[in-house]
PDB file of C-alpha atoms in Angstrom:
ATOM      1  CA  MET A  30     -19.261  14.651  -6.068  1.00 77.00           C
ATOM      2  CA  ILE A  31     -22.280  13.315  -7.608  1.00 80.00           C
ATOM      3  CA  LYS A  32     -26.048  13.192  -6.115  1.00 86.00           C
ATOM      4  CA  ILE A  33     -26.436   9.911  -4.127  1.00 91.00           C
ATOM      5  CA  ASN A  34     -29.963   8.395  -5.880  1.00 90.00           C
ATOM      6  CA  ILE A  35     -30.877   6.338  -2.889  1.00 93.00           C
ATOM      7  CA  SER A  36     -33.681   3.197  -3.984  1.00 93.00           C
ATOM      8  CA  GLN A  37     -36.789   2.543  -1.433  1.00 94.00           C
ATOM      9  CA  THR A  38     -35.202  -0.852  -1.358  1.00 93.00           C
ATOM     10  CA  ALA A  39     -31.579   0.296  -0.028  1.00 94.00           C
ATOM     11  CA  ILE A  40     -34.350   2.319   3.021  1.00 95.00           C
ATOM     12  CA  ASN A  41     -36.245  -0.556   4.050  1.00 95.00           C
ATOM     13  CA  GLU A  42     -33.261  -2.933   4.400  1.00 96.00           C
ATOM     14  CA  PHE A  43     -30.956  -0.720   5.958  1.00 96.00           C
ATOM     15  CA  LYS A  44     -34.012  -0.183   8.303  1.00 96.00           C
ATOM     16  CA  ASP A  45     -35.300  -3.504   8.627  1.00 96.00           C
ATOM     17  CA  SER A  46     -31.821  -4.642   9.321  1.00 96.00           C
ATOM     18  CA  VAL A  47     -31.185  -2.144  12.251  1.00 96.00           C
ATOM     19  CA  LEU A  48     -34.084  -3.067  13.709  1.00 96.00           C
ATOM     20  CA  ALA A  49     -33.490  -6.458  13.813  1.00 96.00           C
ATOM     21  CA  ASN A  50     -30.234  -6.145  15.997  1.00 96.00           C
ATOM     22  CA  PHE A  51     -32.781  -3.951  19.058  1.00 95.00           C
ATOM     23  CA  LYS A  52     -34.409  -6.112  21.500  1.00 94.00           C
ATOM     24  CA  SER A  53     -37.935  -5.377  21.815  1.00 94.00           C
ATOM     25  CA  ASP A  54     -37.676  -3.243  25.123  1.00 94.00           C
ATOM     26  CA  GLU A  55     -34.626  -1.083  23.490  1.00 95.00           C
ATOM     27  CA  ILE A  56     -37.052  -0.047  20.420  1.00 96.00           C
ATOM     28  CA  GLU A  57     -39.609   0.885  23.781  1.00 95.00           C
ATOM     29  CA  ASN A  58     -37.680   1.940  25.692  1.00 95.00           C
ATOM     30  CA  ILE A  59     -36.623   4.833  23.194  1.00 95.00           C
ATOM     31  CA  ASN A  60     -40.039   5.419  21.766  1.00 96.00           C
ATOM     32  CA  LYS A  61     -40.743   6.649  25.244  1.00 95.00           C
ATOM     33  CA  ILE A  62     -38.140   8.762  25.423  1.00 95.00           C
ATOM     34  CA  LEU A  63     -38.653  10.617  21.396  1.00 95.00           C
ATOM     35  CA  LYS A  64     -42.089  10.505  22.745  1.00 94.00           C
ATOM     36  CA  GLN A  65     -41.459  13.091  26.046  1.00 94.00           C
ATOM     37  CA  LYS A  66     -39.306  14.810  24.159  1.00 95.00           C
ATOM     38  CA  LEU A  67     -40.644  15.799  20.873  1.00 94.00           C
ATOM     39  CA  LYS A  68     -44.308  15.377  22.002  1.00 91.00           C
ATOM     40  CA  ASP A  69     -44.304  19.688  21.053  1.00 90.00           C
ATOM     41  CA  PHE A  70     -42.985  18.619  17.864  1.00 92.00           C
ATOM     42  CA  LYS A  71     -45.101  19.235  14.567  1.00 89.00           C
ATOM     43  CA  PHE A  72     -44.805  15.252  13.787  1.00 87.00           C
ATOM     44  CA  ASN A  73     -44.387  12.046  15.699  1.00 89.00           C
ATOM     45  CA  ILE A  74     -41.155  10.132  15.658  1.00 93.00           C
ATOM     46  CA  ASP A  75     -40.690   6.530  17.002  1.00 95.00           C
ATOM     47  CA  LEU A  76     -37.673   4.535  16.212  1.00 96.00           C
ATOM     48  CA  GLU A  77     -38.563   3.346  12.964  1.00 95.00           C
ATOM     49  CA  GLN A  78     -39.074   6.856  11.465  1.00 95.00           C
ATOM     50  CA  LEU A  79     -36.252   8.102  13.260  1.00 96.00           C
ATOM     51  CA  ILE A  80     -33.670   6.016  10.807  1.00 96.00           C
ATOM     52  CA  ALA A  81     -35.532   6.926   8.093  1.00 95.00           C
ATOM     53  CA  LEU A  82     -36.246  10.121   8.696  1.00 94.00           C
ATOM     54  CA  ASN A  83     -35.431  12.588   5.179  1.00 92.00           C
ATOM     55  CA  TYR A  84     -33.343  15.738   5.115  1.00 92.00           C
ATOM     56  CA  ASP A  85     -36.255  18.277   5.132  1.00 92.00           C
ATOM     57  CA  LYS A  86     -37.350  16.500   8.221  1.00 94.00           C
ATOM     58  CA  ILE A  87     -34.007  16.297   9.739  1.00 94.00           C
ATOM     59  CA  LEU A  88     -33.411  19.512   9.468  1.00 94.00           C
ATOM     60  CA  ASP A  89     -37.166  20.698  10.772  1.00 95.00           C
ATOM     61  CA  LEU A  90     -35.989  18.051  13.726  1.00 95.00           C
ATOM     62  CA  ASN A  91     -33.041  19.599  15.003  1.00 95.00           C
ATOM     63  CA  ASP A  92     -34.004  23.158  14.171  1.00 95.00           C
ATOM     64  CA  PHE A  93     -36.940  21.746  17.510  1.00 95.00           C
ATOM     65  CA  VAL A  94     -34.014  20.350  19.395  1.00 94.00           C
ATOM     66  CA  ALA A  95     -32.086  22.789  19.669  1.00 93.00           C
ATOM     67  CA  THR A  96     -34.627  25.977  19.917  1.00 94.00           C
ATOM     68  CA  ASN A  97     -35.466  23.586  22.828  1.00 94.00           C
ATOM     69  CA  LYS A  98     -32.228  22.434  24.457  1.00 94.00           C
ATOM     70  CA  ILE A  99     -32.768  18.997  23.904  1.00 93.00           C
ATOM     71  CA  GLU A 100     -30.585  16.430  25.010  1.00 92.00           C
ATOM     72  CA  PHE A 101     -29.924  13.239  23.473  1.00 92.00           C
ATOM     73  CA  LYS A 102     -26.477  12.354  24.100  1.00 88.00           C
ATOM     74  CA  ASN A 103     -26.741   9.521  26.708  1.00 88.00           C
ATOM     75  CA  ASP A 104     -30.048   8.248  24.926  1.00 90.00           C
ATOM     76  CA  PHE A 105     -28.486   7.041  21.697  1.00 90.00           C
ATOM     77  CA  SER A 106     -24.637   6.784  22.693  1.00 86.00           C
ATOM     78  CA  GLY A 107     -23.242   4.053  21.209  1.00 89.00           C
ATOM     79  CA  LEU A 108     -26.648   2.749  19.317  1.00 92.00           C
ATOM     80  CA  TYR A 109     -24.713   2.929  15.629  1.00 93.00           C
ATOM     81  CA  LYS A 110     -21.271   1.097  17.440  1.00 92.00           C
ATOM     82  CA  ASP A 111     -23.420  -1.967  18.351  1.00 93.00           C
ATOM     83  CA  LYS A 112     -26.314  -1.794  15.730  1.00 94.00           C
ATOM     84  CA  VAL A 113     -24.613  -0.784  12.115  1.00 93.00           C
ATOM     85  CA  THR A 114     -22.448  -3.931  11.682  1.00 89.00           C
ATOM     86  CA  ARG A 115     -20.524  -4.032   9.107  1.00 86.00           C
ATOM     87  CA  LYS A 116     -22.591  -5.987   7.284  1.00 86.00           C
ATOM     88  CA  ILE A 117     -25.139  -3.486   7.258  1.00 90.00           C
ATOM     89  CA  ARG A 118     -22.965  -0.875   6.292  1.00 89.00           C
ATOM     90  CA  ALA A 119     -22.002  -3.835   3.664  1.00 86.00           C
ATOM     91  CA  LYS A 120     -25.136  -4.293   1.971  1.00 88.00           C
ATOM     92  CA  TYR A 121     -25.777  -0.878   2.253  1.00 91.00           C
ATOM     93  CA  VAL A 122     -22.977   0.148   0.121  1.00 89.00           C
ATOM     94  CA  SER A 123     -23.706  -2.329  -2.793  1.00 87.00           C
ATOM     95  CA  ASN A 124     -27.522  -1.108  -2.715  1.00 90.00           C
ATOM     96  CA  LEU A 125     -26.681   2.537  -3.849  1.00 89.00           C
ATOM     97  CA  ASP A 126     -24.793   1.473  -6.464  1.00 83.00           C
ATOM     98  CA  ILE A 127     -21.503   3.618  -5.992  1.00 88.00           C
ATOM     99  CA  SER A 128     -17.832   2.917  -6.071  1.00 89.00           C
ATOM    100  CA  THR A 129     -16.118   5.726  -5.529  1.00 92.00           C
ATOM    101  CA  CYS A 130     -16.121   8.143  -2.519  1.00 93.00           C
ATOM    102  CA  PRO A 131     -19.120  11.049  -2.848  1.00 93.00           C
ATOM    103  CA  TYR A 132     -17.401  13.764  -1.204  1.00 94.00           C
ATOM    104  CA  CYS A 133     -13.903  13.516  -2.801  1.00 94.00           C
ATOM    105  CA  ASN A 134     -14.520  10.508  -6.085  1.00 94.00           C
ATOM    106  CA  ARG A 135     -10.961   9.882  -5.259  1.00 92.00           C
ATOM    107  CA  ASN A 136     -11.061   7.070  -3.587  1.00 91.00           C
ATOM    108  CA  TYR A 137     -12.949   3.706  -3.727  1.00 89.00           C
ATOM    109  CA  ILE A 138     -15.019   3.049  -0.657  1.00 87.00           C
ATOM    110  CA  VAL A 139     -15.265  -0.826  -0.170  1.00 76.00           C
ATOM    111  CA  ASN A 140     -12.565  -2.414   0.930  1.00 66.00           C
ATOM    112  CA  PHE A 141     -11.884  -5.579   2.976  1.00 66.00           C
ATOM    113  CA  ASN A 142      -9.753  -5.627   6.146  1.00 64.00           C
ATOM    114  CA  LYS A 143      -7.624  -9.596   6.882  1.00 61.00           C
ATOM    115  CA  TYR A 144     -11.424 -11.462   7.427  1.00 59.00           C
ATOM    116  CA  GLY A 145     -12.860 -10.588   4.431  1.00 57.00           C
ATOM    117  CA  GLU A 146     -14.962  -7.945   6.282  1.00 60.00           C
ATOM    118  CA  THR A 147     -16.354  -4.503   4.746  1.00 62.00           C
ATOM    119  CA  THR A 148     -14.186  -1.564   5.929  1.00 62.00           C
ATOM    120  CA  ALA A 149     -16.540   0.674   4.571  1.00 70.00           C
ATOM    121  CA  GLN A 150     -16.908   3.457   6.669  1.00 84.00           C
ATOM    122  CA  LEU A 151     -19.922   6.327   6.722  1.00 92.00           C
ATOM    123  CA  ASP A 152     -19.962   9.197   7.253  1.00 93.00           C
ATOM    124  CA  HIS A 153     -22.479  10.858   9.574  1.00 94.00           C
ATOM    125  CA  PHE A 154     -23.408  14.405   8.041  1.00 94.00           C
ATOM    126  CA  PHE A 155     -24.405  15.392  11.109  1.00 93.00           C
ATOM    127  CA  ASN A 156     -21.691  14.578  13.405  1.00 89.00           C
ATOM    128  CA  LYS A 157     -22.783  12.202  16.133  1.00 88.00           C
ATOM    129  CA  SER A 158     -21.520  14.710  19.143  1.00 88.00           C
ATOM    130  CA  LYS A 159     -23.380  17.170  18.174  1.00 90.00           C
ATOM    131  CA  TYR A 160     -26.867  15.559  17.053  1.00 93.00           C
ATOM    132  CA  PRO A 161     -26.803  11.951  18.267  1.00 94.00           C
ATOM    133  CA  HIS A 162     -30.301  11.775  17.472  1.00 95.00           C
ATOM    134  CA  LEU A 163     -29.250  10.610  13.839  1.00 95.00           C
ATOM    135  CA  ALA A 164     -26.994   8.378  14.498  1.00 95.00           C
ATOM    136  CA  ILE A 165     -28.564   5.531  12.461  1.00 95.00           C
ATOM    137  CA  SER A 166     -30.937   7.551  10.396  1.00 96.00           C
ATOM    138  CA  ILE A 167     -29.698   6.326   6.647  1.00 96.00           C
ATOM    139  CA  TYR A 168     -30.190  10.188   5.802  1.00 96.00           C
ATOM    140  CA  ASN A 169     -27.536  11.015   7.978  1.00 96.00           C
ATOM    141  CA  LEU A 170     -24.734   7.991   6.738  1.00 96.00           C
ATOM    142  CA  ILE A 171     -22.771   9.027   3.925  1.00 94.00           C
ATOM    143  CA  PRO A 172     -20.553   6.448   2.565  1.00 93.00           C
ATOM    144  CA  SER A 173     -16.952   7.961   2.513  1.00 92.00           C
ATOM    145  CA  CYS A 174     -13.454   7.285   2.036  1.00 90.00           C
ATOM    146  CA  TYR A 175     -11.692   7.283   5.324  1.00 88.00           C
ATOM    147  CA  THR A 176      -9.363  10.353   3.952  1.00 90.00           C
ATOM    148  CA  CYS A 177     -12.534  12.718   3.357  1.00 92.00           C
ATOM    149  CA  ASN A 178     -14.640  10.970   7.248  1.00 91.00           C
ATOM    150  CA  GLN A 179     -11.359  12.158   8.788  1.00 90.00           C
ATOM    151  CA  ARG A 180     -10.390  15.756   6.957  1.00 89.00           C
ATOM    152  CA  LYS A 181     -14.910  16.803   7.881  1.00 88.00           C
ATOM    153  CA  SER A 182     -14.836  15.106  11.225  1.00 78.00           C
ATOM    154  CA  SER A 183     -16.817  17.604  13.075  1.00 67.00           C
ATOM    155  CA  LYS A 184     -16.638  20.644  10.920  1.00 71.00           C
ATOM    156  CA  ASP A 185     -19.414  22.478  10.658  1.00 77.00           C
ATOM    157  CA  LYS A 186     -19.238  24.221   7.214  1.00 84.00           C
ATOM    158  CA  LYS A 187     -21.527  23.898   4.572  1.00 90.00           C
ATOM    159  CA  ILE A 188     -20.567  21.732   2.069  1.00 93.00           C
ATOM    160  CA  TYR A 189     -22.453  19.150  -0.655  1.00 94.00           C
ATOM    161  CA  TYR A 190     -25.092  16.648   0.904  1.00 95.00           C
ATOM    162  CA  PRO A 191     -24.787  13.916  -1.376  1.00 94.00           C
ATOM    163  CA  PHE A 192     -28.604  13.031  -1.395  1.00 94.00           C
ATOM    164  CA  LYS A 193     -29.725  16.488  -2.693  1.00 92.00           C
ATOM    165  CA  GLU A 194     -27.250  17.899  -4.521  1.00 91.00           C
ATOM    166  CA  SER A 195     -23.986  17.278  -6.793  1.00 89.00           C
ATOM    167  CA  PHE A 196     -20.740  19.250  -6.660  1.00 90.00           C
ATOM    168  CA  ASP A 197     -20.517  18.537 -10.402  1.00 89.00           C
ATOM    169  CA  ASP A 198     -23.381  21.165 -11.341  1.00 85.00           C
ATOM    170  CA  ASP A 199     -21.339  23.680  -9.895  1.00 93.00           C
ATOM    171  CA  VAL A 200     -17.914  22.784 -10.606  1.00 94.00           C
ATOM    172  CA  LYS A 201     -15.087  22.228 -13.232  1.00 94.00           C
ATOM    173  CA  PHE A 202     -11.909  20.744 -13.297  1.00 95.00           C
ATOM    174  CA  LYS A 203      -9.692  22.522 -15.369  1.00 94.00           C
ATOM    175  CA  ILE A 204      -5.507  22.330 -16.770  1.00 92.00           C
ATOM    176  CA  ILE A 205      -3.867  25.255 -16.673  1.00 90.00           C
ATOM    177  CA  LEU A 206      -0.893  25.238 -18.485  1.00 86.00           C
ATOM    178  CA  GLN A 207       2.739  25.996 -17.166  1.00 81.00           C
ATOM    179  CA  ASP A 208       4.653  25.358 -19.874  1.00 74.00           C
ATOM    180  CA  ALA A 209       3.984  24.945 -23.893  1.00 72.00           C
ATOM    181  CA  ASN A 210       6.003  22.455 -24.413  1.00 73.00           C
ATOM    182  CA  LEU A 211       4.395  20.047 -22.642  1.00 74.00           C
ATOM    183  CA  LYS A 212       7.773  18.575 -21.452  1.00 77.00           C
ATOM    184  CA  ASP A 213       6.372  16.138 -18.269  1.00 77.00           C
ATOM    185  CA  ASN A 214       2.981  16.257 -15.535  1.00 81.00           C
ATOM    186  CA  ASN A 215       5.260  19.883 -14.266  1.00 78.00           C
ATOM    187  CA  SER A 216       4.056  21.365 -17.148  1.00 81.00           C
ATOM    188  CA  ILE A 217       1.112  21.529 -15.859  1.00 88.00           C
ATOM    189  CA  ASN A 218      -1.513  22.170 -12.914  1.00 88.00           C
ATOM    190  CA  LEU A 219      -4.960  21.598 -12.214  1.00 92.00           C
ATOM    191  CA  ASP A 220      -7.413  24.058 -10.734  1.00 92.00           C
ATOM    192  CA  CYS A 221     -11.381  24.225 -10.165  1.00 93.00           C
ATOM    193  CA  ASP A 222     -13.607  26.899 -11.920  1.00 93.00           C
ATOM    194  CA  ILE A 223     -16.576  27.367  -9.236  1.00 93.00           C
ATOM    195  CA  ALA A 224     -20.095  28.265 -11.453  1.00 90.00           C
ATOM    196  CA  THR A 225     -22.771  28.817  -9.284  1.00 90.00           C
ATOM    197  CA  ASN A 226     -22.655  28.256  -5.060  1.00 90.00           C
ATOM    198  CA  TYR A 227     -19.797  29.715  -4.575  1.00 93.00           C
ATOM    199  CA  GLU A 228     -18.850  29.146  -0.822  1.00 94.00           C
ATOM    200  CA  LYS A 229     -20.383  26.049  -0.529  1.00 94.00           C
ATOM    201  CA  ALA A 230     -18.184  24.526  -3.619  1.00 94.00           C
ATOM    202  CA  LYS A 231     -15.189  26.785  -2.018  1.00 95.00           C
ATOM    203  CA  ASN A 232     -15.758  24.987   1.334  1.00 94.00           C
ATOM    204  CA  HIS A 233     -16.212  21.729  -0.246  1.00 95.00           C
ATOM    205  CA  ILE A 234     -13.074  22.213  -2.143  1.00 95.00           C
ATOM    206  CA  GLU A 235     -10.908  23.565   1.062  1.00 94.00           C
ATOM    207  CA  VAL A 236     -12.710  20.766   3.944  1.00 94.00           C
ATOM    208  CA  PHE A 237     -11.663  18.014   1.648  1.00 94.00           C
ATOM    209  CA  ASN A 238      -8.346  19.415   0.363  1.00 94.00           C
ATOM    210  CA  ILE A 239      -9.508  19.118  -3.256  1.00 94.00           C
ATOM    211  CA  LYS A 240      -7.104  21.174  -5.509  1.00 93.00           C
ATOM    212  CA  SER A 241      -4.163  19.855  -3.231  1.00 93.00           C
ATOM    213  CA  LEU A 242      -4.567  16.527  -3.838  1.00 93.00           C
ATOM    214  CA  TYR A 243      -5.774  16.694  -7.493  1.00 93.00           C
ATOM    215  CA  ASN A 244      -2.468  18.174  -8.572  1.00 92.00           C
ATOM    216  CA  GLU A 245      -0.801  15.234  -6.539  1.00 92.00           C
ATOM    217  CA  HIS A 246      -2.334  12.835  -9.524  1.00 92.00           C
ATOM    218  CA  LYS A 247      -2.297  15.727 -12.338  1.00 90.00           C
ATOM    219  CA  ASP A 248      -0.616  12.711 -14.297  1.00 92.00           C
ATOM    220  CA  LEU A 249      -4.502  11.590 -15.365  1.00 92.00           C
ATOM    221  CA  ALA A 250      -5.244  15.055 -16.700  1.00 91.00           C
ATOM    222  CA  PHE A 251      -1.422  15.478 -18.645  1.00 90.00           C
ATOM    223  CA  GLU A 252      -1.946  11.874 -20.257  1.00 92.00           C
ATOM    224  CA  LEU A 253      -5.294  13.018 -21.685  1.00 92.00           C
ATOM    225  CA  LEU A 254      -3.403  16.212 -23.079  1.00 89.00           C
ATOM    226  CA  GLN A 255      -1.421  13.987 -24.626  1.00 89.00           C
ATOM    227  CA  LYS A 256      -4.319  11.703 -25.883  1.00 91.00           C
ATOM    228  CA  SER A 257      -6.174  14.811 -27.551  1.00 89.00           C
ATOM    229  CA  LYS A 258      -3.494  15.404 -29.200  1.00 87.00           C
ATOM    230  CA  ILE A 259      -3.213  11.364 -30.805  1.00 90.00           C
ATOM    231  CA  TYR A 260      -6.579  11.195 -30.794  1.00 90.00           C
ATOM    232  CA  ASN A 261      -8.643  13.755 -33.525  1.00 87.00           C
ATOM    233  CA  GLU A 262     -11.730  13.830 -34.517  1.00 86.00           C
ATOM    234  CA  SER A 263     -10.391  11.574 -37.849  1.00 90.00           C
ATOM    235  CA  TYR A 264      -8.748   9.174 -36.203  1.00 91.00           C
ATOM    236  CA  ILE A 265     -11.582   8.864 -34.088  1.00 91.00           C
ATOM    237  CA  ASN A 266     -14.307   8.291 -37.261  1.00 91.00           C
ATOM    238  CA  GLU A 267     -11.429   5.706 -38.038  1.00 93.00           C
ATOM    239  CA  LEU A 268     -11.445   3.768 -35.148  1.00 93.00           C
ATOM    240  CA  ILE A 269     -16.026   3.853 -35.186  1.00 93.00           C
ATOM    241  CA  LYS A 270     -16.223   3.025 -39.055  1.00 92.00           C
ATOM    242  CA  ASN A 271     -13.460   0.052 -37.891  1.00 93.00           C
ATOM    243  CA  TYR A 272     -14.224  -1.110 -34.365  1.00 93.00           C
ATOM    244  CA  GLN A 273     -17.843  -0.392 -33.425  1.00 92.00           C
ATOM    245  CA  GLY A 274     -19.442  -3.490 -33.475  1.00 90.00           C
ATOM    246  CA  ARG A 275     -16.216  -5.343 -33.209  1.00 91.00           C
ATOM    247  CA  ILE A 276     -14.649  -3.856 -30.246  1.00 92.00           C
ATOM    248  CA  PHE A 277     -16.499  -1.495 -28.937  1.00 91.00           C
ATOM    249  CA  SER A 278     -19.965  -1.215 -28.814  1.00 92.00           C
ATOM    250  CA  SER A 279     -20.583   2.761 -29.133  1.00 89.00           C
ATOM    251  CA  LYS A 280     -19.226   5.668 -29.400  1.00 87.00           C
ATOM    252  CA  SER A 281     -19.036   6.511 -25.235  1.00 87.00           C
ATOM    253  CA  GLU A 282     -17.601   3.179 -24.888  1.00 90.00           C
ATOM    254  CA  LEU A 283     -15.281   4.145 -26.677  1.00 91.00           C
ATOM    255  CA  PHE A 284     -13.869   7.168 -24.844  1.00 90.00           C
ATOM    256  CA  ARG A 285     -14.095   4.691 -22.152  1.00 90.00           C
ATOM    257  CA  LEU A 286     -10.917   2.304 -23.313  1.00 91.00           C
ATOM    258  CA  ILE A 287      -9.892   6.151 -24.828  1.00 91.00           C
ATOM    259  CA  THR A 288      -9.720   7.525 -21.578  1.00 90.00           C
ATOM    260  CA  GLY A 289      -9.914   4.957 -19.427  1.00 89.00           C
ATOM    261  CA  SER A 290     -13.194   6.367 -17.401  1.00 89.00           C
ATOM    262  CA  TYR A 291     -16.608   6.620 -17.413  1.00 87.00           C
ATOM    263  CA  THR A 292     -17.624   9.907 -19.400  1.00 78.00           C
ATOM    264  CA  ASP A 293     -21.813  10.087 -18.501  1.00 82.00           C
ATOM    265  CA  THR A 294     -22.376  12.475 -15.962  1.00 82.00           C
ATOM    266  CA  LYS A 295     -24.526   9.332 -13.734  1.00 84.00           C
ATOM    267  CA  ASP A 296     -21.553   7.232 -13.922  1.00 87.00           C
ATOM    268  CA  ILE A 297     -19.268   9.800 -11.754  1.00 88.00           C
ATOM    269  CA  ASN A 298     -19.599   7.567  -8.754  1.00 88.00           C
ATOM    270  CA  LYS A 299     -18.380   3.922 -10.704  1.00 89.00           C
ATOM    271  CA  ARG A 300     -14.501   4.754 -10.464  1.00 91.00           C
ATOM    272  CA  PRO A 301     -12.058   7.315  -8.942  1.00 93.00           C
ATOM    273  CA  PHE A 302     -11.282  10.823 -10.966  1.00 93.00           C
ATOM    274  CA  ASN A 303     -14.356   9.907 -13.279  1.00 93.00           C
ATOM    275  CA  LYS A 304     -15.294  13.654 -12.574  1.00 93.00           C
ATOM    276  CA  LEU A 305     -12.032  15.179 -13.194  1.00 93.00           C
ATOM    277  CA  ILE A 306     -11.548  12.917 -16.208  1.00 93.00           C
ATOM    278  CA  LYS A 307     -14.816  13.833 -17.745  1.00 92.00           C
ATOM    279  CA  ASP A 308     -14.153  17.761 -16.848  1.00 93.00           C
ATOM    280  CA  ILE A 309     -10.748  17.828 -18.406  1.00 92.00           C
ATOM    281  CA  SER A 310     -11.462  16.033 -21.599  1.00 91.00           C
ATOM    282  CA  GLN A 311     -15.019  18.208 -22.449  1.00 90.00           C
ATOM    283  CA  GLN A 312     -12.250  21.072 -21.562  1.00 91.00           C
ATOM    284  CA  LEU A 313     -10.233  19.460 -24.777  1.00 88.00           C
ATOM    285  CA  LYS A 314     -12.847  18.130 -26.634  1.00 85.00           C
ATOM    286  CA  LEU A 315     -11.409  14.786 -26.489  1.00 78.00           C
ATOM    287  CA  PHE A 316     -15.448  13.985 -26.723  1.00 72.00           C
TER     288      PHE A 316
END
């Protein structure tokens, strides 16, 4: 739900690791295919460049391929499965320094099977069947949870592209009171306020079933509502006076202790539901 910042180190390590799984004759063959089929494209692309191709160039390439009806299916079939190993996926996700799914911020994206191997999934933002030439391109590989990877599948609706834009900029979660007595979780519902980019935000919410899934966890928002009644301004100031420098080092760390999550926008992808907790905490003026 927040933009992923990818470093040159992450790009280089991914590219070098993937290329190391190719034999020299395989690279030569793919480069010949690319040269032949993209001979009229506005810039030359070899396999190494294709792996690191950025989003804007990907869009240009896709337009060219579609306009000229170029077929790559047989040329790139099976490459993702064969060349992007679990070890490579794990290192890639680690280099991105995110822990939760950038599509939903609801699930962790790194788990391990009984053999200790990572089961992190990489979603092809442009799906492999329609865009086989992007099967191993790093800017087409979005770390995601199983649920979001399956829900997105081959849907063509315009959603947020995590390497370029942020759902967090346009949408805010909010509590809607159903019962002023605040008896239990059923006293509230969760909704999304869409400030800008309405169609894209609406698509993203629908594709990943955000409203329904988050309302399954409205206990988190209800607890924040309860905490907002306890941690009033005078109590917060008292805690800062008595414990700052002893139990916590800063006001933001105190709020993390209170809410159980990070409140800074840049840290949203560190824990599940950070986006929800940040938005609701702001609505309730917890910080």
